[in-house]
PDB file of C-alpha atoms in Angstrom:
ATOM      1  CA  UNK A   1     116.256-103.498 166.865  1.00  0.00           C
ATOM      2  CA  UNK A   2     113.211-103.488 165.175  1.00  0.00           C
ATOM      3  CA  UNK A   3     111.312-103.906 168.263  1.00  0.00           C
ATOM      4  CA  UNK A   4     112.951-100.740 169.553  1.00  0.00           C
ATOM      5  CA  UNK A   5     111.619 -99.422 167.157  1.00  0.00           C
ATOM      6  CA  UNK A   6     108.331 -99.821 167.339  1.00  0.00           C
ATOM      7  CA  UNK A   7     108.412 -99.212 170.564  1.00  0.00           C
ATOM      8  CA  UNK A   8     109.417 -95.764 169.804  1.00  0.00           C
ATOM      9  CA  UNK A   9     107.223 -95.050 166.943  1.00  0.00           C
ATOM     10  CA  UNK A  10     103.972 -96.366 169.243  1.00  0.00           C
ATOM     11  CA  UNK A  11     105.660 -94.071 172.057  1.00  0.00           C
ATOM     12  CA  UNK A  12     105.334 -91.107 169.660  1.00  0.00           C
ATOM     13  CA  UNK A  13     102.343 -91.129 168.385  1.00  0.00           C
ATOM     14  CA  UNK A  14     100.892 -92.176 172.004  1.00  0.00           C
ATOM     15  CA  UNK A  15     102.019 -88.637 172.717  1.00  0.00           C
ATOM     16  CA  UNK A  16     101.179 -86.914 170.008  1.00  0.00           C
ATOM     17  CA  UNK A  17      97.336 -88.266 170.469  1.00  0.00           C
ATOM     18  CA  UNK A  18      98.057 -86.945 174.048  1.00  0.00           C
ATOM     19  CA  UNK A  19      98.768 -83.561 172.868  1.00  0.00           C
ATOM     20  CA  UNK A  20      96.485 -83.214 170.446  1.00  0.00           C
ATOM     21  CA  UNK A  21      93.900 -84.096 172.832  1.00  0.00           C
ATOM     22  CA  UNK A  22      95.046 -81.358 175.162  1.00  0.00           C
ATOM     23  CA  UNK A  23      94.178 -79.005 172.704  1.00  0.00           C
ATOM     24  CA  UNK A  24      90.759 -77.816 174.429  1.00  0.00           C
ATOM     25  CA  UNK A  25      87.801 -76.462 172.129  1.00  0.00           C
ATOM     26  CA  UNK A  26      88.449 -72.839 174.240  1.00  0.00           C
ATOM     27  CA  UNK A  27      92.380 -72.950 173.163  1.00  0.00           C
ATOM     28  CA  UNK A  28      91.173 -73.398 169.321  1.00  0.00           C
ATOM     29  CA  UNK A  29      88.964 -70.398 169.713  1.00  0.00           C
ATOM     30  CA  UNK A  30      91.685 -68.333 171.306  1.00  0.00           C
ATOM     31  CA  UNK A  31      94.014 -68.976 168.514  1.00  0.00           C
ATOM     32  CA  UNK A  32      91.216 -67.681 166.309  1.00  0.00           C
ATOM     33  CA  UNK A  33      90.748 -64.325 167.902  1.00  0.00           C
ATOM     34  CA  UNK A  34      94.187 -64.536 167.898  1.00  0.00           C
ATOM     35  CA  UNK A  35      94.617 -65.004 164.205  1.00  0.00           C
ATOM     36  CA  UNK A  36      91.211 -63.007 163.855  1.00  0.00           C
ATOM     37  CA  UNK A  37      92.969 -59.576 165.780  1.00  0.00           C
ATOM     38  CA  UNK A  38      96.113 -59.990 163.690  1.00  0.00           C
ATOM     39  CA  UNK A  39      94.076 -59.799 160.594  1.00  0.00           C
ATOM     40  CA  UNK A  40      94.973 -63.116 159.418  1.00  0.00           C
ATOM     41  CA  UNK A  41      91.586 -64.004 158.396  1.00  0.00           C
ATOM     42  CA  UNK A  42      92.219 -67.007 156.803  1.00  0.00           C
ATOM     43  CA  UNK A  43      93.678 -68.766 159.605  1.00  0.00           C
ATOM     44  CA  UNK A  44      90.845 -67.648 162.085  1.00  0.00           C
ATOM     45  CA  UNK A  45      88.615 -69.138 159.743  1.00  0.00           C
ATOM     46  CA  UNK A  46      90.576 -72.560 159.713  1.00  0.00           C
ATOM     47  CA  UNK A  47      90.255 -72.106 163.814  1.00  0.00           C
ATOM     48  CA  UNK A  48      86.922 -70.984 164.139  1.00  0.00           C
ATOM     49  CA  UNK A  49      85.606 -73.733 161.986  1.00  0.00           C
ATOM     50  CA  UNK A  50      87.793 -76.292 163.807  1.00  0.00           C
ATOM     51  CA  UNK A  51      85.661 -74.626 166.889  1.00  0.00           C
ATOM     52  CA  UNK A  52      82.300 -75.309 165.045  1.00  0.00           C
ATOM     53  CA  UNK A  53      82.858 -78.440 165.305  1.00  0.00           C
ATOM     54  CA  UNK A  54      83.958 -79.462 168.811  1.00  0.00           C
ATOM     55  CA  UNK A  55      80.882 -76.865 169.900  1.00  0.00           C
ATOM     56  CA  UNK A  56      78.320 -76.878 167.152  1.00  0.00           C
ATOM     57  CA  UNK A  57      76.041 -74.841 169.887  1.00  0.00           C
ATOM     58  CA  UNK A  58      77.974 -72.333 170.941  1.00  0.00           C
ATOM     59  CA  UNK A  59      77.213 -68.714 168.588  1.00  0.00           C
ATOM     60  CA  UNK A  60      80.236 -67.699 169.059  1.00  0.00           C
ATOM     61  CA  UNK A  61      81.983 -70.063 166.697  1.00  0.00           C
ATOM     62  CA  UNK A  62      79.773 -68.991 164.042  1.00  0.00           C
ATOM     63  CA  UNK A  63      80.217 -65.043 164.662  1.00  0.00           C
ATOM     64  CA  UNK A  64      84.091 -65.130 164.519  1.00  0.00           C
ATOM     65  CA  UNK A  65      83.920 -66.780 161.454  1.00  0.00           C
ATOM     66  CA  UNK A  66      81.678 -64.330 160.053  1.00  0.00           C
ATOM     67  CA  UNK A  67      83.237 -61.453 161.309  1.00  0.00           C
ATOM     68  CA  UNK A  68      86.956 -63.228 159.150  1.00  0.00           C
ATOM     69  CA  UNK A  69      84.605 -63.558 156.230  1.00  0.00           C
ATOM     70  CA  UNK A  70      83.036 -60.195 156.076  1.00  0.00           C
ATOM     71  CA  UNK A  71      86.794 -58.338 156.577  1.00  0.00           C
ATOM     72  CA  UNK A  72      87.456 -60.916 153.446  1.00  0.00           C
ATOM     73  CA  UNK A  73      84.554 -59.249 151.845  1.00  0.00           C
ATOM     74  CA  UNK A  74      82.995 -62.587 151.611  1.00  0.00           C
ATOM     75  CA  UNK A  75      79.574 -61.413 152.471  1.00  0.00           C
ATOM     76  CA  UNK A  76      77.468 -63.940 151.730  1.00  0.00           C
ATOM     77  CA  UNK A  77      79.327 -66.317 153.607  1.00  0.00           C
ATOM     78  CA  UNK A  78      79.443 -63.719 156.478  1.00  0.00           C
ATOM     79  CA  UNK A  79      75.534 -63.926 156.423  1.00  0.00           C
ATOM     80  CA  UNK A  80      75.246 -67.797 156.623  1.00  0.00           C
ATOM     81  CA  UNK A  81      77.612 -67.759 159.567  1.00  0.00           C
ATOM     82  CA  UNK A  82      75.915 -64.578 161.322  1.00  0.00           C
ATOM     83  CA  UNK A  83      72.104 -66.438 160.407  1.00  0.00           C
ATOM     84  CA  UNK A  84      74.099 -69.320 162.523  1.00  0.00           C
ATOM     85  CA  UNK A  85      74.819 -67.564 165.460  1.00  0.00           C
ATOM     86  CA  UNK A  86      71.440 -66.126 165.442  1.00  0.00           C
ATOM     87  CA  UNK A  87      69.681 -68.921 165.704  1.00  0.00           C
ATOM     88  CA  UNK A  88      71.749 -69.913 168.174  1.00  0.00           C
ATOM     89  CA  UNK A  89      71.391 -66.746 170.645  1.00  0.00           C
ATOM     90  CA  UNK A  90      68.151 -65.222 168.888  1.00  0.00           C
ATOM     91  CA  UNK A  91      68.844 -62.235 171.728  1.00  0.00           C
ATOM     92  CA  UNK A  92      72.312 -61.388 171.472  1.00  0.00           C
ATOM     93  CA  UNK A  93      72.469 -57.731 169.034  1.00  0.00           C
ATOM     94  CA  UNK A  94      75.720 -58.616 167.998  1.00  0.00           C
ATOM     95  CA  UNK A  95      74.447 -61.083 165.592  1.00  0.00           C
ATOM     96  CA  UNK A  96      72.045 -58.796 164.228  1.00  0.00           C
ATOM     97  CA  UNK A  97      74.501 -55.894 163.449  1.00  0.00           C
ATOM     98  CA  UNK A  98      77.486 -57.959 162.359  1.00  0.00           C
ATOM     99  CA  UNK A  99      74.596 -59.565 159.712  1.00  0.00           C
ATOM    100  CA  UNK A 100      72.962 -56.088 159.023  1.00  0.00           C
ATOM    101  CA  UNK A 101      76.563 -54.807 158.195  1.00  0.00           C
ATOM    102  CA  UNK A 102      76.960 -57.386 155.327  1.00  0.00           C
ATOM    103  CA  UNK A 103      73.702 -56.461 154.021  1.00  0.00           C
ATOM    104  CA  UNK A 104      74.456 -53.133 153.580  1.00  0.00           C
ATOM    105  CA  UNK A 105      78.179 -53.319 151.980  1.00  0.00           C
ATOM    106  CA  UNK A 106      75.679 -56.029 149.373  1.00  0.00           C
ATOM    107  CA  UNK A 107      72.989 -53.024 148.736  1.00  0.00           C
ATOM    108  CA  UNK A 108      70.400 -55.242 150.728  1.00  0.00           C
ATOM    109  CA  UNK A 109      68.878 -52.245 152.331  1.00  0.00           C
ATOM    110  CA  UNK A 110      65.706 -53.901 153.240  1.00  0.00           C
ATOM    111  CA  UNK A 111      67.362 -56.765 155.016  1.00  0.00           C
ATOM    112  CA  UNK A 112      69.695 -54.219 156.877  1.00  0.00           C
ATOM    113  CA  UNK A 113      67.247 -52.336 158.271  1.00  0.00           C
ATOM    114  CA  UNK A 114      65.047 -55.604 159.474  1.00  0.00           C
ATOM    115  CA  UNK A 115      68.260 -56.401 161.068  1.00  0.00           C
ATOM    116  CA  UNK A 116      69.456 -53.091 162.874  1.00  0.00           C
ATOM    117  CA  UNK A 117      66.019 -52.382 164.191  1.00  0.00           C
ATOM    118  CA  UNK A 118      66.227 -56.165 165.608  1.00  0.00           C
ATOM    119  CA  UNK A 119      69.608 -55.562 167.620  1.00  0.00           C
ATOM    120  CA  UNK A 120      67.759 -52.156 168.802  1.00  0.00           C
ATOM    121  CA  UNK A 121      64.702 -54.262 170.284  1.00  0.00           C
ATOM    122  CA  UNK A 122      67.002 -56.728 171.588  1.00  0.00           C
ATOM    123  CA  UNK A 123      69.087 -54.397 173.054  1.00  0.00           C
ATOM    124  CA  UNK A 124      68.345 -50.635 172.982  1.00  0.00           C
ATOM    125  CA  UNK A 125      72.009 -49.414 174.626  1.00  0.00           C
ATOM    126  CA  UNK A 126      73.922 -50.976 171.872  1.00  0.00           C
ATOM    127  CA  UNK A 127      74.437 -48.084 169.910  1.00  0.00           C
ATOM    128  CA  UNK A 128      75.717 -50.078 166.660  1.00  0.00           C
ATOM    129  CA  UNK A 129      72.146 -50.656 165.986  1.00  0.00           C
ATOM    130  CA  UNK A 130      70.814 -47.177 165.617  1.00  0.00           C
ATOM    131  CA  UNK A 131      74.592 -45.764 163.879  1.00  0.00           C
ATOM    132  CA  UNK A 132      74.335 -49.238 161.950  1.00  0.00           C
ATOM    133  CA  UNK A 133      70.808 -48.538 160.786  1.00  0.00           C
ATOM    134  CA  UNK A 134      70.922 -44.181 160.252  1.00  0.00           C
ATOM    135  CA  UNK A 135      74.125 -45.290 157.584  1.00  0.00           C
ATOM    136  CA  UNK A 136      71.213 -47.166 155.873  1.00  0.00           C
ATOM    137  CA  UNK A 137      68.807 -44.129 155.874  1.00  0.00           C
ATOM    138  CA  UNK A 138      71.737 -42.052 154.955  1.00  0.00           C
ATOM    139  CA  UNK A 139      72.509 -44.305 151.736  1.00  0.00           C
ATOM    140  CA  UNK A 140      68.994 -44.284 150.897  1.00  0.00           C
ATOM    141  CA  UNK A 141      68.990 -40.661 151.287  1.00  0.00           C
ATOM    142  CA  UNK A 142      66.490 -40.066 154.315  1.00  0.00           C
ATOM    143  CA  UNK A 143      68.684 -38.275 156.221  1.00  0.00           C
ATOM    144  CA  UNK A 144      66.175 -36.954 158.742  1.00  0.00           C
ATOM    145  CA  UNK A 145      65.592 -41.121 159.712  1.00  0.00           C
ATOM    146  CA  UNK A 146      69.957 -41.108 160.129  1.00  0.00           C
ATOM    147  CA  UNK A 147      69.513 -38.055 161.911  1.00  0.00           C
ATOM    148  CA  UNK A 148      66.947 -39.353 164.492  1.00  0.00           C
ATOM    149  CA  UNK A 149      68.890 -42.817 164.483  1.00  0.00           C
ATOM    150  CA  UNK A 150      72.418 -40.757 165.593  1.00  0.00           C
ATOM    151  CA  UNK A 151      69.982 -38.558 168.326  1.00  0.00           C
ATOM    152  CA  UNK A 152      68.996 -41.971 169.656  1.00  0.00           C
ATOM    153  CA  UNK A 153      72.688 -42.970 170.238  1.00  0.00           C
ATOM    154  CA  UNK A 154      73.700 -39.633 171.455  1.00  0.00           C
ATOM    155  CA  UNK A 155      70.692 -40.759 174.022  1.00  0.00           C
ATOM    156  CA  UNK A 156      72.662 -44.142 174.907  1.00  0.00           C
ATOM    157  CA  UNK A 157      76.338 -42.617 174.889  1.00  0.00           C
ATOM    158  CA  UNK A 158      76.280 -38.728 174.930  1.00  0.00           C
ATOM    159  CA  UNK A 159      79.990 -37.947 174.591  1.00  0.00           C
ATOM    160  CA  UNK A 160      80.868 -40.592 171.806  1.00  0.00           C
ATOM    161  CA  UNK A 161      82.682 -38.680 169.038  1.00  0.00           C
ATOM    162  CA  UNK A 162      81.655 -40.890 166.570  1.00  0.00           C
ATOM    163  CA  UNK A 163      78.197 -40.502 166.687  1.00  0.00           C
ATOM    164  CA  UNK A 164      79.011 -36.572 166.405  1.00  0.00           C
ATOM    165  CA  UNK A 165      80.966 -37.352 163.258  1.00  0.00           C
ATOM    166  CA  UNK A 166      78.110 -39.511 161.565  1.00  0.00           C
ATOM    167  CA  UNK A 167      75.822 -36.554 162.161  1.00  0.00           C
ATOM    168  CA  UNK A 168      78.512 -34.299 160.065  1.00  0.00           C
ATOM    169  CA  UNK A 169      78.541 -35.858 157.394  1.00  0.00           C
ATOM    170  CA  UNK A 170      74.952 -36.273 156.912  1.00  0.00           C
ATOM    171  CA  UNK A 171      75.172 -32.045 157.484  1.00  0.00           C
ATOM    172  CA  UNK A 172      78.035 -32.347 154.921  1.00  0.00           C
ATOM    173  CA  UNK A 173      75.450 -34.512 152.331  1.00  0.00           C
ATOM    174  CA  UNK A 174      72.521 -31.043 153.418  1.00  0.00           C
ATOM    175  CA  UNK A 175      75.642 -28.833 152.942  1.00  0.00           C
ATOM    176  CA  UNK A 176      74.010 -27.258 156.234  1.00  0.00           C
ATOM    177  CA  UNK A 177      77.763 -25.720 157.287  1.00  0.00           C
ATOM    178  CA  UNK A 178      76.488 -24.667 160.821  1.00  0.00           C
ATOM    179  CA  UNK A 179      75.633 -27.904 161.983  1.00  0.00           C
ATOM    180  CA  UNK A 180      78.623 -29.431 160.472  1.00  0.00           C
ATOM    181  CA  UNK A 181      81.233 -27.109 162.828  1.00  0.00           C
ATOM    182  CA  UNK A 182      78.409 -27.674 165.382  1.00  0.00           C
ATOM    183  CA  UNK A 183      79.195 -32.237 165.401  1.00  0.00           C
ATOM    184  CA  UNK A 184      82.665 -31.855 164.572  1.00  0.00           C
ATOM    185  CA  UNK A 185      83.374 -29.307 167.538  1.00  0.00           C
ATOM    186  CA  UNK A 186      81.400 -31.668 169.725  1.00  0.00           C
ATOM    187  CA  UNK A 187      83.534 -34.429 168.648  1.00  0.00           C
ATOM    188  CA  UNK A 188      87.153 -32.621 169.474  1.00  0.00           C
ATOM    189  CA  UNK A 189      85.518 -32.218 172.493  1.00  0.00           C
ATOM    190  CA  UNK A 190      84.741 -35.281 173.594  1.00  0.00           C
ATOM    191  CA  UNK A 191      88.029 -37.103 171.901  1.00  0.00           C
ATOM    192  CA  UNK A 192      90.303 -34.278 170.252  1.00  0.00           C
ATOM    193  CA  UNK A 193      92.393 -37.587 168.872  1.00  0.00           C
ATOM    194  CA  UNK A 194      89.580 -39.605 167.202  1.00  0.00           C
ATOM    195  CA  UNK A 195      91.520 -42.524 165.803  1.00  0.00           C
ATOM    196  CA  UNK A 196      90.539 -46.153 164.554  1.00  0.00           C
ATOM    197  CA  UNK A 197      92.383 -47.416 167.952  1.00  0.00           C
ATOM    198  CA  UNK A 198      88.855 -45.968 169.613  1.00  0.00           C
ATOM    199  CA  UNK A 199      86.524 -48.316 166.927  1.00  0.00           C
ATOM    200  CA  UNK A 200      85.310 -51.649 168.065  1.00  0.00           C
ATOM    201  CA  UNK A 201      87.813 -54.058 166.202  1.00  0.00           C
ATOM    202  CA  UNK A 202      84.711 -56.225 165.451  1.00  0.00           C
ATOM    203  CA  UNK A 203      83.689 -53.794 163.027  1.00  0.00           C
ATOM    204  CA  UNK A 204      87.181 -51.696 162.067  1.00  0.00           C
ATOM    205  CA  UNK A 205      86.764 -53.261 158.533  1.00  0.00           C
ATOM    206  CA  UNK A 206      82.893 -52.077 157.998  1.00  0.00           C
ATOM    207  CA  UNK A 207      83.803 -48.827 159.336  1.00  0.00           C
ATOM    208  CA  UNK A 208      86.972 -48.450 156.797  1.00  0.00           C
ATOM    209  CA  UNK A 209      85.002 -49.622 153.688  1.00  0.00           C
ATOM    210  CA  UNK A 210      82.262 -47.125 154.634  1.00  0.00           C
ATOM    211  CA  UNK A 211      85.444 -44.006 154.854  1.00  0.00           C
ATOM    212  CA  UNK A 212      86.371 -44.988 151.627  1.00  0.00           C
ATOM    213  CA  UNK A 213      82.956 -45.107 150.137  1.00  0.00           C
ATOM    214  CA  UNK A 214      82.486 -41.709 151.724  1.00  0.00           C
ATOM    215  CA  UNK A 215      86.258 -40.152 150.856  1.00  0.00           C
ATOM    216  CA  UNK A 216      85.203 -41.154 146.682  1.00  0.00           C
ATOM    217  CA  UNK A 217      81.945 -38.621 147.391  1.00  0.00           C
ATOM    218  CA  UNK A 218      84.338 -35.659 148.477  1.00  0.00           C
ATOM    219  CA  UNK A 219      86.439 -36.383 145.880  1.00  0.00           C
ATOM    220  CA  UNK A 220      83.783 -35.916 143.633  1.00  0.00           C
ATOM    221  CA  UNK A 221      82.389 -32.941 145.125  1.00  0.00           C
ATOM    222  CA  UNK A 222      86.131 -31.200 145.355  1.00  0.00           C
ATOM    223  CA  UNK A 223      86.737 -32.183 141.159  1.00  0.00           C
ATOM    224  CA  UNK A 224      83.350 -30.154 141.055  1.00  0.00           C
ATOM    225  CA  UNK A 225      84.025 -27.441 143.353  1.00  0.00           C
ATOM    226  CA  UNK A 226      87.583 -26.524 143.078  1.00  0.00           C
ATOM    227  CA  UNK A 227      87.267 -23.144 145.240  1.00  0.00           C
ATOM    228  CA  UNK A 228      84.673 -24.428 147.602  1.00  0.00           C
ATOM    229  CA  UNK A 229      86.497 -24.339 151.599  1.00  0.00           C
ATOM    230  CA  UNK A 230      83.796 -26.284 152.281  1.00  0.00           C
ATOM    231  CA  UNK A 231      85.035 -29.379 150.123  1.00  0.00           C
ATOM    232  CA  UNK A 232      88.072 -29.146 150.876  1.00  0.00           C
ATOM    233  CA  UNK A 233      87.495 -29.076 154.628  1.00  0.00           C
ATOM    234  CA  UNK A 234      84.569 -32.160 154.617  1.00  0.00           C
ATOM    235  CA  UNK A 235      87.467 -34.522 152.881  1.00  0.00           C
ATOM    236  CA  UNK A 236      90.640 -33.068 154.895  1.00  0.00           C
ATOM    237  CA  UNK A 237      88.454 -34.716 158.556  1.00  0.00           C
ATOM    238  CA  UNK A 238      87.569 -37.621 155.989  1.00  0.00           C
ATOM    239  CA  UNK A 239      91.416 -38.385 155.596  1.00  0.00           C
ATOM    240  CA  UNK A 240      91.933 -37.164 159.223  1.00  0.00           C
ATOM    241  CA  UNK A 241      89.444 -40.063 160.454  1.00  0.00           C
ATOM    242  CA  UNK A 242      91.629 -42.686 157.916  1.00  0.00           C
ATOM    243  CA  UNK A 243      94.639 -41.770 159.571  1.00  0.00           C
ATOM    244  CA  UNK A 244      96.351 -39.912 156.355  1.00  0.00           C
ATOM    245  CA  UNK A 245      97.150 -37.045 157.339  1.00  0.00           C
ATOM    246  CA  UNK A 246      99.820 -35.625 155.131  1.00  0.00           C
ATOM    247  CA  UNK A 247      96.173 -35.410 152.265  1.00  0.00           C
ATOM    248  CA  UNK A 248      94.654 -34.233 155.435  1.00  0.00           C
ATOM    249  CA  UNK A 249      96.687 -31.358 156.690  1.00  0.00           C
ATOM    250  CA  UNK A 250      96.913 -30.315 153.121  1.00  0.00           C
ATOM    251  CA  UNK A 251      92.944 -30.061 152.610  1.00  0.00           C
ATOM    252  CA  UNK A 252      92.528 -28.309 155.361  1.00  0.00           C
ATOM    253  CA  UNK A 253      94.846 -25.741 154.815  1.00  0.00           C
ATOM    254  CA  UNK A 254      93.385 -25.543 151.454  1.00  0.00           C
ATOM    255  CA  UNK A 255      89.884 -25.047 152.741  1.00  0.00           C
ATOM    256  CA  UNK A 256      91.544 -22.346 155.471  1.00  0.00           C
ATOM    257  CA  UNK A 257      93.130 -20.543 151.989  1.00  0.00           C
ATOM    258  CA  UNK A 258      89.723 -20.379 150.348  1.00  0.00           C
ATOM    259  CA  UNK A 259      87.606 -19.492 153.230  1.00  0.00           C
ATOM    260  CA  UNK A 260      86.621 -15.763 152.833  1.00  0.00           C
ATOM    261  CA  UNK A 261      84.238 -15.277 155.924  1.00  0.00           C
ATOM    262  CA  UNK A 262      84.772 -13.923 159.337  1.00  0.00           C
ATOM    263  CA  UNK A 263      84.047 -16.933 161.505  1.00  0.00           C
ATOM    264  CA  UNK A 264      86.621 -17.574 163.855  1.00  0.00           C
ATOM    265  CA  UNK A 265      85.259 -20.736 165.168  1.00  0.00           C
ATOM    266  CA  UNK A 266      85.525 -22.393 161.360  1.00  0.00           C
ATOM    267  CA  UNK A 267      88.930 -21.317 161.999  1.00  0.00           C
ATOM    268  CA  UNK A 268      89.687 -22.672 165.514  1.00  0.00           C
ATOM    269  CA  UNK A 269      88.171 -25.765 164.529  1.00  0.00           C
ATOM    270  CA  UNK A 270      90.435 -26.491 161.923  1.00  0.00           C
ATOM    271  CA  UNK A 271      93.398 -25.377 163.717  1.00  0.00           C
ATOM    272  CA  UNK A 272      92.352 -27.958 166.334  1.00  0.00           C
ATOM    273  CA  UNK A 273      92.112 -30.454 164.073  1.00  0.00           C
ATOM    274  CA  UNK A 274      95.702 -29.420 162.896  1.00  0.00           C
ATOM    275  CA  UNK A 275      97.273 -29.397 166.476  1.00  0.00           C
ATOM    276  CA  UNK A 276      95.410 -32.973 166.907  1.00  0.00           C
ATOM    277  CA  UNK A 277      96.975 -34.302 163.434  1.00  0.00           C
ATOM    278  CA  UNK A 278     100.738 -32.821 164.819  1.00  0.00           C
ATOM    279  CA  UNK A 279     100.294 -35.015 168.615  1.00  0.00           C
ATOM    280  CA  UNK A 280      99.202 -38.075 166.847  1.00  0.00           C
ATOM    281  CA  UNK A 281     101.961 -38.234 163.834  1.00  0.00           C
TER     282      UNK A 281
END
């Protein structure tokens, strides 16, 4: 009996050795985009370092993982893994904006610029690199560098919303309220429904962190200017962009209450924005 057994312990663990050697490096890394895509960051990191290992030279190991670290807001261990990947694929942008990201949501302005201009030399038609770098120039304040930054990616990909929406808020910092309607009209255009579906999932979680840095600066500016339209309008797209759009319809009928001018197209636009809110709730 005992020999039986054995016999079936050794069979079982023969075939568990089997099956766990079936389990190819490319499976582990597809269970951590897997894991990765269904935000369950920890996990992908378990995977992705499990990946790391059984192909130390492959950059892609080492990006995943920094891309699940940086949505953890673990930035400086997103910035060892992105340096990894980087010196594994010194040509490949993606390395370069996923690391200039996490220097920016750290206040390393410096080092974020050094690395957006890098993904732009290494690869001119990604347009994260010139967005990634004018949100730099637009924290810093030189908003005519963000401005020639978003130009440069309107160059690359002319009827991508999001550029047109970058360049609005930067009009929305000037308070220059022509060239505001002018982007946001240009982005309806191009994609009346604008939502986070369209984002590269790589970055969603920059891109959200940098809406709610910018939705606490209308807030601000609508506590301090009660009957400004204006205000009221800037923050209704902000929530319209985060998907909220119960705050958002409500702003922008505020902003349509206070505005006092004759401009019809202020008033189309947000009436757009209103019928594009209704088709996507």
């Amino acid at each position: 009996m005992k020999k039986i057994k054995f016999a079936v312990l050794f069979f079982i663990i023969a075939q568990t050795g089997i099956l766990y050697s079936q389990t190819t490096p490319e499976q582990i890394f597809s269970k951590g985009l897997e894991a990765f895509y269904g935000a369950n960051f920890q996990e992908g990191i378990k995977y992705f370092s499990e990946y790391i290992i059984s192909a130390p030279t492959d950059f892609r190991g080492y990006n995943y993982r920094g891309l699940c670290n940086q949505s953890m807001k673990n930035y400086q261990s997103s910035i060892e893994d992105f340096t990894s990947a980087i010196n594994l694929s010194k040509n490949n942008s993606e390395g370069f904006i996923n690391r200039g990201n996490s220097y920016l949501m750290l206040g390393n302005f410096t080092s974020a610029i050094t690395d957006f201009s890098d993904a732009i030399k290494f690869d001119p038609n990604n347009i994260e690199g010139y967005t990634g770098r004018a949100r730099v120039y637009t924290q810093q304040g030189k908003y005519s560098n963000a401005l020639s930054d978003l130009n440069s990616a309107i160059g690359v990909d002319p009827k991508n919303p999001r550029i047109y929406l970058s360049k609005a808020w930067i009009h929305i910092l000037n308070n220059d309220t022509t060239k505001i309607q002018e982007d946001i009209s240009l982005a309806m255009y191009y994609d009346s429904n604008i939502v986070f579906t369209d984002s590269k999932r790589e970055l969603l979680y920059v891109k959200i962190d940098n809406y709610k840095n910018v939705l606490s600066i209308m807030n601000d500016r609508v506590n301090k200017f009660p009957g400004s339209y204006l205000s009221y309008f800037s923050r209704g797209v902000v929530y319209f962009l985060m998907n909220k759009y119960s705050n958002s319809v409500s702003d922008l009928k505020k902003s349509l209450g206070l505005y006092t001018g004759n401009d019809q197209e202020f008033k189309n636009l947000v009436n757009q924005i209103l019928r594009s809110i209704k088709r996507n709730s």
